[in-house]
Amino acid sequence: MNLETICQQVNSITKEVGVFIKKQQISVADIETKSKNSLVTFVDKTAEKKLVNELSKLIPEAGFIAEEGTSTKKGEVYNWIIDPLDGTTNFIHGIPCYCVSIGLIRNEELVLGVIYEINLDELFYAWEGSKAYMNGKEINVTPTLTLEDSLIATGFPYYNYKKQTEYMNLFQDLMKNTRGLRRLGSAAVDLAYVACGRFDAFYEYSLNPWDVAAGAFIVQQAGGKVSDFSGGNNYLFGEEIIAINPHINEEFLAKVKTYFGK
Ligand code: IPD
Ligand code: CA
Ligand code: CA
Ligand code: CA
């Protein structure tokens, strides 16, 4: 099977699981706490089991890096990177912004990404060599030329206190010197929105590979630039990411350098 065919299959698997998630009703008793501010429910876990089960059939030798730990099988060449429900806190609170996010790496390189934004029924996807698409239509990052004209998304690193002062200083600068800041509560949706030109940029730290794998790939296939906070390539396992329209990348990195000293 080539990657395009695999992507088509992943698209339908991801949508099916999204439909499953949407139908679930949860109560307070269903909310488990993994660690401070980190919630999970049977919906996350069941969705992940379904994904692992279906994706195993597509590339039997592939391993998994999955948030809820359904499978820890390591693949020698291929590994799926799965967030069965990105935006769990939104989901629990009835805020309709959450998604399923599936990335695929070959050795250490991303080759496929699929994000399904469940409530808007928006499927974002790309595979190695392709453009980026949303519901069958090609998508691109914005052509915005300055940060002043940019709408920026971020996420709050509430459980990692180490770099919070640096983060808040950058936040304040961007608040004053851009069109505005948004915090949706789903890193994968944030990235999908950079890919399709709703946001000009997204940045966050304290993220895991499953939060960013699919989205980072789709942003790049949509013409965007993805890096860590130093402008380097360590964004998948390095816990920090900038995904941005390339015109404003240097201007953004200069601000990050000012506050994070990179
Ligand atoms: C979270 C979301 C959120 C981000 C958190 C993530 P989850 O993922 O992506 O936007 O700020 O750091 O943990 O737990 O809802 O899958
Ligand atoms: Ca989580
Ligand atoms: Ca996540
Ligand atoms: Ca999750």
Short mmCIF file of C-alpha atoms and ligand atoms in Angstrom, two decimals:
data_model
loop_
_atom_site.label_atom_id
_atom_site.label_comp_id
_atom_site.label_asym_id
_atom_site.label_seq_id
_atom_site.Cartn_x
_atom_site.Cartn_y
_atom_site.Cartn_z
CA MET A 1 0.00 0.00 0.00
CA ASN A 2 1.37 3.45 -0.80
CA LEU A 3 1.08 6.38 1.59
CA GLU A 4 -1.79 7.99 -0.32
CA THR A 5 -3.88 4.83 0.02
CA ILE A 6 -2.86 4.49 3.67
CA CYS A 7 -3.93 8.11 4.23
CA GLN A 8 -7.35 7.45 2.70
CA GLN A 9 -7.81 4.52 5.08
CA VAL A 10 -6.59 6.53 8.07
CA ASN A 11 -9.05 9.26 7.10
CA SER A 12 -12.01 6.90 7.35
CA ILE A 13 -10.73 5.23 10.55
CA THR A 14 -10.22 8.65 12.15
CA LYS A 15 -13.68 9.87 11.15
CA GLU A 16 -15.34 6.71 12.47
CA VAL A 17 -13.64 7.14 15.82
CA GLY A 18 -14.61 10.82 15.83
CA VAL A 19 -18.24 9.86 15.31
CA PHE A 20 -17.92 7.38 18.20
CA ILE A 21 -16.52 10.14 20.46
CA LYS A 22 -19.31 12.54 19.55
CA LYS A 23 -21.99 10.03 20.58
CA GLN A 24 -20.58 9.46 24.08
CA GLN A 25 -22.20 10.91 27.18
CA ILE A 26 -20.00 11.35 30.22
CA SER A 27 -20.76 12.15 33.85
CA VAL A 28 -18.60 13.46 36.67
CA ALA A 29 -17.91 9.88 37.77
CA ASP A 30 -16.22 9.20 34.43
CA ILE A 31 -13.52 11.84 34.93
CA GLU A 32 -10.19 10.42 36.04
CA THR A 33 -7.15 12.50 36.96
CA LYS A 34 -3.82 11.29 35.54
CA SER A 35 -1.87 14.09 37.24
CA LYS A 36 -2.67 17.66 38.22
CA ASN A 37 -4.83 19.25 35.47
CA SER A 38 -4.47 16.16 33.28
CA LEU A 39 -7.85 14.50 32.82
CA VAL A 40 -8.91 11.35 31.02
CA THR A 41 -12.14 9.41 30.50
CA PHE A 42 -13.21 6.02 29.15
CA VAL A 43 -13.89 7.85 25.87
CA ASP A 44 -10.19 8.69 25.35
CA LYS A 45 -9.19 5.12 26.24
CA THR A 46 -11.83 3.37 24.13
CA ALA A 47 -11.15 5.65 21.15
CA GLU A 48 -7.45 4.82 21.39
CA LYS A 49 -8.13 1.05 21.52
CA LYS A 50 -10.26 1.34 18.38
CA LEU A 51 -7.54 3.31 16.58
CA VAL A 52 -4.74 0.92 17.55
CA ASN A 53 -6.85 -2.03 16.46
CA GLU A 54 -7.65 -0.56 13.03
CA LEU A 55 -4.24 0.98 12.34
CA SER A 56 -2.52 -2.33 13.19
CA LYS A 57 -4.23 -3.83 10.14
CA LEU A 58 -2.85 -1.13 7.81
CA ILE A 59 0.86 -1.59 8.58
CA PRO A 60 1.19 -4.75 10.70
CA GLU A 61 4.87 -4.15 11.50
CA ALA A 62 4.30 -0.56 12.72
CA GLY A 63 4.62 0.37 16.39
CA PHE A 64 2.70 2.91 18.47
CA ILE A 65 3.36 6.00 20.53
CA ALA A 66 -0.10 6.54 21.99
CA GLU A 67 -1.12 8.93 24.76
CA GLU A 68 -3.19 6.51 26.83
CA GLY A 69 -0.68 3.66 26.48
CA THR A 70 -2.93 1.13 24.67
CA SER A 71 0.12 -0.19 22.85
CA THR A 72 3.78 0.42 23.56
CA LYS A 73 4.94 -1.81 20.71
CA LYS A 74 7.93 -0.18 19.00
CA GLY A 75 8.21 -0.48 15.23
CA GLU A 76 11.66 -0.69 13.67
CA VAL A 77 10.76 1.60 10.77
CA TYR A 78 7.15 2.81 11.13
CA ASN A 79 5.47 4.16 14.26
CA TRP A 80 2.00 5.66 14.62
CA ILE A 81 1.77 8.65 16.97
CA ILE A 82 -1.76 8.83 18.35
CA ASP A 83 -3.79 11.31 20.33
CA PRO A 84 -7.24 9.69 20.45
CA LEU A 85 -8.85 12.84 21.83
CA ASP A 86 -6.94 16.10 21.80
CA GLY A 87 -8.82 18.65 23.87
CA THR A 88 -10.04 16.34 26.65
CA THR A 89 -10.73 19.24 29.01
CA ASN A 90 -12.91 20.90 26.34
CA PHE A 91 -14.68 17.58 25.74
CA ILE A 92 -15.39 17.14 29.46
CA HIS A 93 -16.71 20.68 29.80
CA GLY A 94 -18.88 20.47 26.68
CA ILE A 95 -16.79 22.97 24.72
CA PRO A 96 -17.02 21.80 21.11
CA CYS A 97 -13.35 22.03 20.16
CA TYR A 98 -11.56 18.67 20.20
CA CYS A 99 -10.24 16.22 17.67
CA VAL A 100 -8.59 12.91 16.85
CA SER A 101 -4.97 13.23 15.77
CA ILE A 102 -2.88 10.57 13.99
CA GLY A 103 0.70 10.96 12.78
CA LEU A 104 2.99 8.40 11.19
CA ILE A 105 6.79 8.42 11.33
CA ARG A 106 9.15 6.42 9.13
CA ASN A 107 12.36 6.12 11.12
CA GLU A 108 12.30 9.56 12.80
CA GLU A 109 10.63 11.43 9.96
CA LEU A 110 6.95 12.38 9.73
CA VAL A 111 5.29 11.03 6.57
CA LEU A 112 1.56 11.34 7.25
CA GLY A 113 -0.85 13.35 9.37
CA VAL A 114 -4.61 13.22 9.88
CA ILE A 115 -6.66 15.43 12.22
CA TYR A 116 -10.43 15.16 12.53
CA GLU A 117 -12.16 18.13 14.17
CA ILE A 118 -15.22 16.28 15.32
CA ASN A 119 -17.88 18.94 15.85
CA LEU A 120 -17.18 20.93 12.69
CA ASP A 121 -16.75 17.72 10.69
CA GLU A 122 -13.43 18.99 9.32
CA LEU A 123 -10.86 16.44 8.23
CA PHE A 124 -7.30 17.74 7.71
CA TYR A 125 -4.73 15.46 6.13
CA ALA A 126 -1.51 15.12 4.15
CA TRP A 127 0.97 12.42 3.24
CA GLU A 128 4.60 12.53 2.09
CA GLY A 129 4.81 14.32 -1.26
CA SER A 130 1.22 15.62 -1.15
CA LYS A 131 -0.31 19.03 -0.62
CA ALA A 132 -2.37 19.54 2.54
CA TYR A 133 -6.15 19.14 2.43
CA MET A 134 -9.27 19.86 4.42
CA ASN A 135 -12.35 17.88 3.38
CA GLY A 136 -10.85 17.32 -0.07
CA LYS A 137 -9.81 20.93 -0.72
CA GLU A 138 -6.20 22.10 -0.80
CA ILE A 139 -5.25 24.31 2.14
CA ASN A 140 -2.37 26.75 2.64
CA VAL A 141 -0.88 28.83 5.42
CA THR A 142 -1.57 32.59 5.40
CA PRO A 143 0.36 35.06 3.23
CA THR A 144 0.52 37.62 6.10
CA LEU A 145 3.78 39.57 6.09
CA THR A 146 4.03 41.04 9.60
CA LEU A 147 3.34 39.97 13.17
CA GLU A 148 1.36 43.16 13.59
CA ASP A 149 -1.25 41.76 11.18
CA SER A 150 -1.12 38.22 12.59
CA LEU A 151 -3.54 36.20 14.70
CA ILE A 152 -1.54 33.87 16.95
CA ALA A 153 -2.63 30.74 18.82
CA THR A 154 -0.96 29.33 21.91
CA GLY A 155 -1.53 26.99 24.84
CA PHE A 156 -0.82 27.56 28.51
CA PRO A 157 1.90 25.38 30.03
CA TYR A 158 0.14 25.12 33.38
CA TYR A 159 2.03 22.15 34.79
CA ASN A 160 5.55 23.14 33.72
CA TYR A 161 6.51 26.10 35.86
CA LYS A 162 10.14 26.26 34.73
CA LYS A 163 9.76 28.69 31.84
CA GLN A 164 6.55 30.44 32.85
CA THR A 165 8.09 33.90 33.28
CA GLU A 166 9.67 33.70 29.83
CA TYR A 167 6.35 32.47 28.44
CA MET A 168 4.36 35.28 30.06
CA ASN A 169 6.78 37.95 28.85
CA LEU A 170 6.51 36.71 25.27
CA PHE A 171 2.73 36.47 25.65
CA GLN A 172 2.50 40.07 26.82
CA ASP A 173 4.64 41.31 23.93
CA LEU A 174 2.49 39.40 21.41
CA MET A 175 -0.69 40.63 23.07
CA LYS A 176 0.42 44.21 22.49
CA ASN A 177 2.02 43.79 19.08
CA THR A 178 -0.17 41.40 17.08
CA ARG A 179 -3.80 41.29 15.92
CA GLY A 180 -4.58 39.02 18.86
CA LEU A 181 -3.97 35.78 20.73
CA ARG A 182 -6.22 32.71 21.01
CA ARG A 183 -6.16 29.61 23.25
CA LEU A 184 -8.47 26.92 21.85
CA GLY A 185 -7.47 24.05 24.17
CA SER A 186 -6.43 21.59 21.48
CA ALA A 187 -2.90 21.80 20.11
CA ALA A 188 -3.83 19.62 17.13
CA VAL A 189 -6.73 21.93 16.18
CA ASP A 190 -4.40 24.94 16.63
CA LEU A 191 -1.97 23.37 14.16
CA ALA A 192 -4.73 22.43 11.70
CA TYR A 193 -5.88 26.07 11.83
CA VAL A 194 -2.37 27.30 10.99
CA ALA A 195 -2.33 24.87 8.05
CA CYS A 196 -5.63 26.18 6.65
CA GLY A 197 -4.85 29.86 7.22
CA ARG A 198 -7.13 30.65 10.16
CA PHE A 199 -4.14 31.37 12.40
CA ASP A 200 -0.86 32.87 11.21
CA ALA A 201 1.12 31.03 13.88
CA PHE A 202 0.91 28.69 16.87
CA TYR A 203 3.44 28.23 19.66
CA GLU A 204 3.43 26.23 22.87
CA TYR A 205 5.81 24.33 25.14
CA SER A 206 5.36 21.28 27.41
CA LEU A 207 3.71 19.34 24.60
CA ASN A 208 3.99 15.63 23.84
CA PRO A 209 4.65 14.05 20.44
CA TRP A 210 0.99 12.98 20.08
CA ASP A 211 -0.17 16.60 20.46
CA VAL A 212 1.89 17.81 17.52
CA ALA A 213 2.84 14.94 15.17
CA ALA A 214 -0.05 15.10 12.71
CA GLY A 215 -0.43 18.88 12.84
CA ALA A 216 3.27 19.65 12.40
CA PHE A 217 3.31 17.52 9.26
CA ILE A 218 0.13 19.02 7.80
CA VAL A 219 1.39 22.58 8.44
CA GLN A 220 4.59 21.85 6.50
CA GLN A 221 2.69 20.32 3.58
CA ALA A 222 0.54 23.47 3.60
CA GLY A 223 3.66 25.62 3.11
CA GLY A 224 4.32 26.47 6.77
CA LYS A 225 7.49 26.38 8.80
CA VAL A 226 7.70 24.21 11.93
CA SER A 227 10.52 24.39 14.48
CA ASP A 228 11.42 24.29 18.15
CA PHE A 229 11.94 27.57 20.02
CA SER A 230 15.53 27.83 18.71
CA GLY A 231 14.45 27.51 15.10
CA GLY A 232 15.77 23.90 15.03
CA ASN A 233 14.08 20.61 14.15
CA ASN A 234 13.54 19.18 17.62
CA TYR A 235 9.80 19.89 17.78
CA LEU A 236 8.38 16.35 17.79
CA PHE A 237 10.05 15.00 20.93
CA GLY A 238 11.50 18.31 22.18
CA GLU A 239 8.31 19.55 23.92
CA GLU A 240 8.23 22.96 22.22
CA ILE A 241 6.87 24.01 18.88
CA ILE A 242 6.39 27.00 16.60
CA ALA A 243 4.24 26.46 13.50
CA ILE A 244 4.07 29.53 11.36
CA ASN A 245 3.68 31.16 7.98
CA PRO A 246 7.31 31.47 6.75
CA HIS A 247 7.09 35.24 6.09
CA ILE A 248 6.80 36.05 9.79
CA ASN A 249 9.09 33.29 11.09
CA GLU A 250 12.23 35.40 11.56
CA GLU A 251 10.30 38.18 13.29
CA PHE A 252 8.68 35.63 15.63
CA LEU A 253 11.93 33.78 16.39
CA ALA A 254 13.60 37.08 17.29
CA LYS A 255 10.92 37.67 19.95
CA VAL A 256 11.29 34.12 21.30
CA LYS A 257 15.05 34.69 21.51
CA THR A 258 14.51 37.93 23.43
CA TYR A 259 12.49 36.23 26.16
CA PHE A 260 13.73 32.61 26.16
CA GLY A 261 17.36 33.57 25.46
CA LYS A 262 17.68 31.03 22.62
C1 IPD B 1 -3.82 18.96 25.55
C2 IPD B 1 -4.24 19.96 24.50
C3 IPD B 1 -3.99 21.37 24.98
C4 IPD B 1 -2.56 21.57 25.39
C5 IPD B 1 -2.17 20.55 26.45
C6 IPD B 1 -2.40 19.14 25.91
P1 IPD B 1 -5.10 16.57 25.66
O1 IPD B 1 -4.00 17.64 25.06
O2 IPD B 1 -3.55 19.76 23.28
O3 IPD B 1 -4.29 22.33 23.98
O4 IPD B 1 -2.39 22.87 25.90
O5 IPD B 1 -0.82 20.73 26.80
O6 IPD B 1 -2.03 18.21 26.90
O7 IPD B 1 -4.63 16.19 27.02
O8 IPD B 1 -6.41 17.24 25.65
O9 IPD B 1 -4.97 15.43 24.69
CA CA B 2 -4.28 14.27 27.96
CA CA B 3 -3.19 16.10 23.39
CA CA B 4 -5.52 13.34 24.43
#
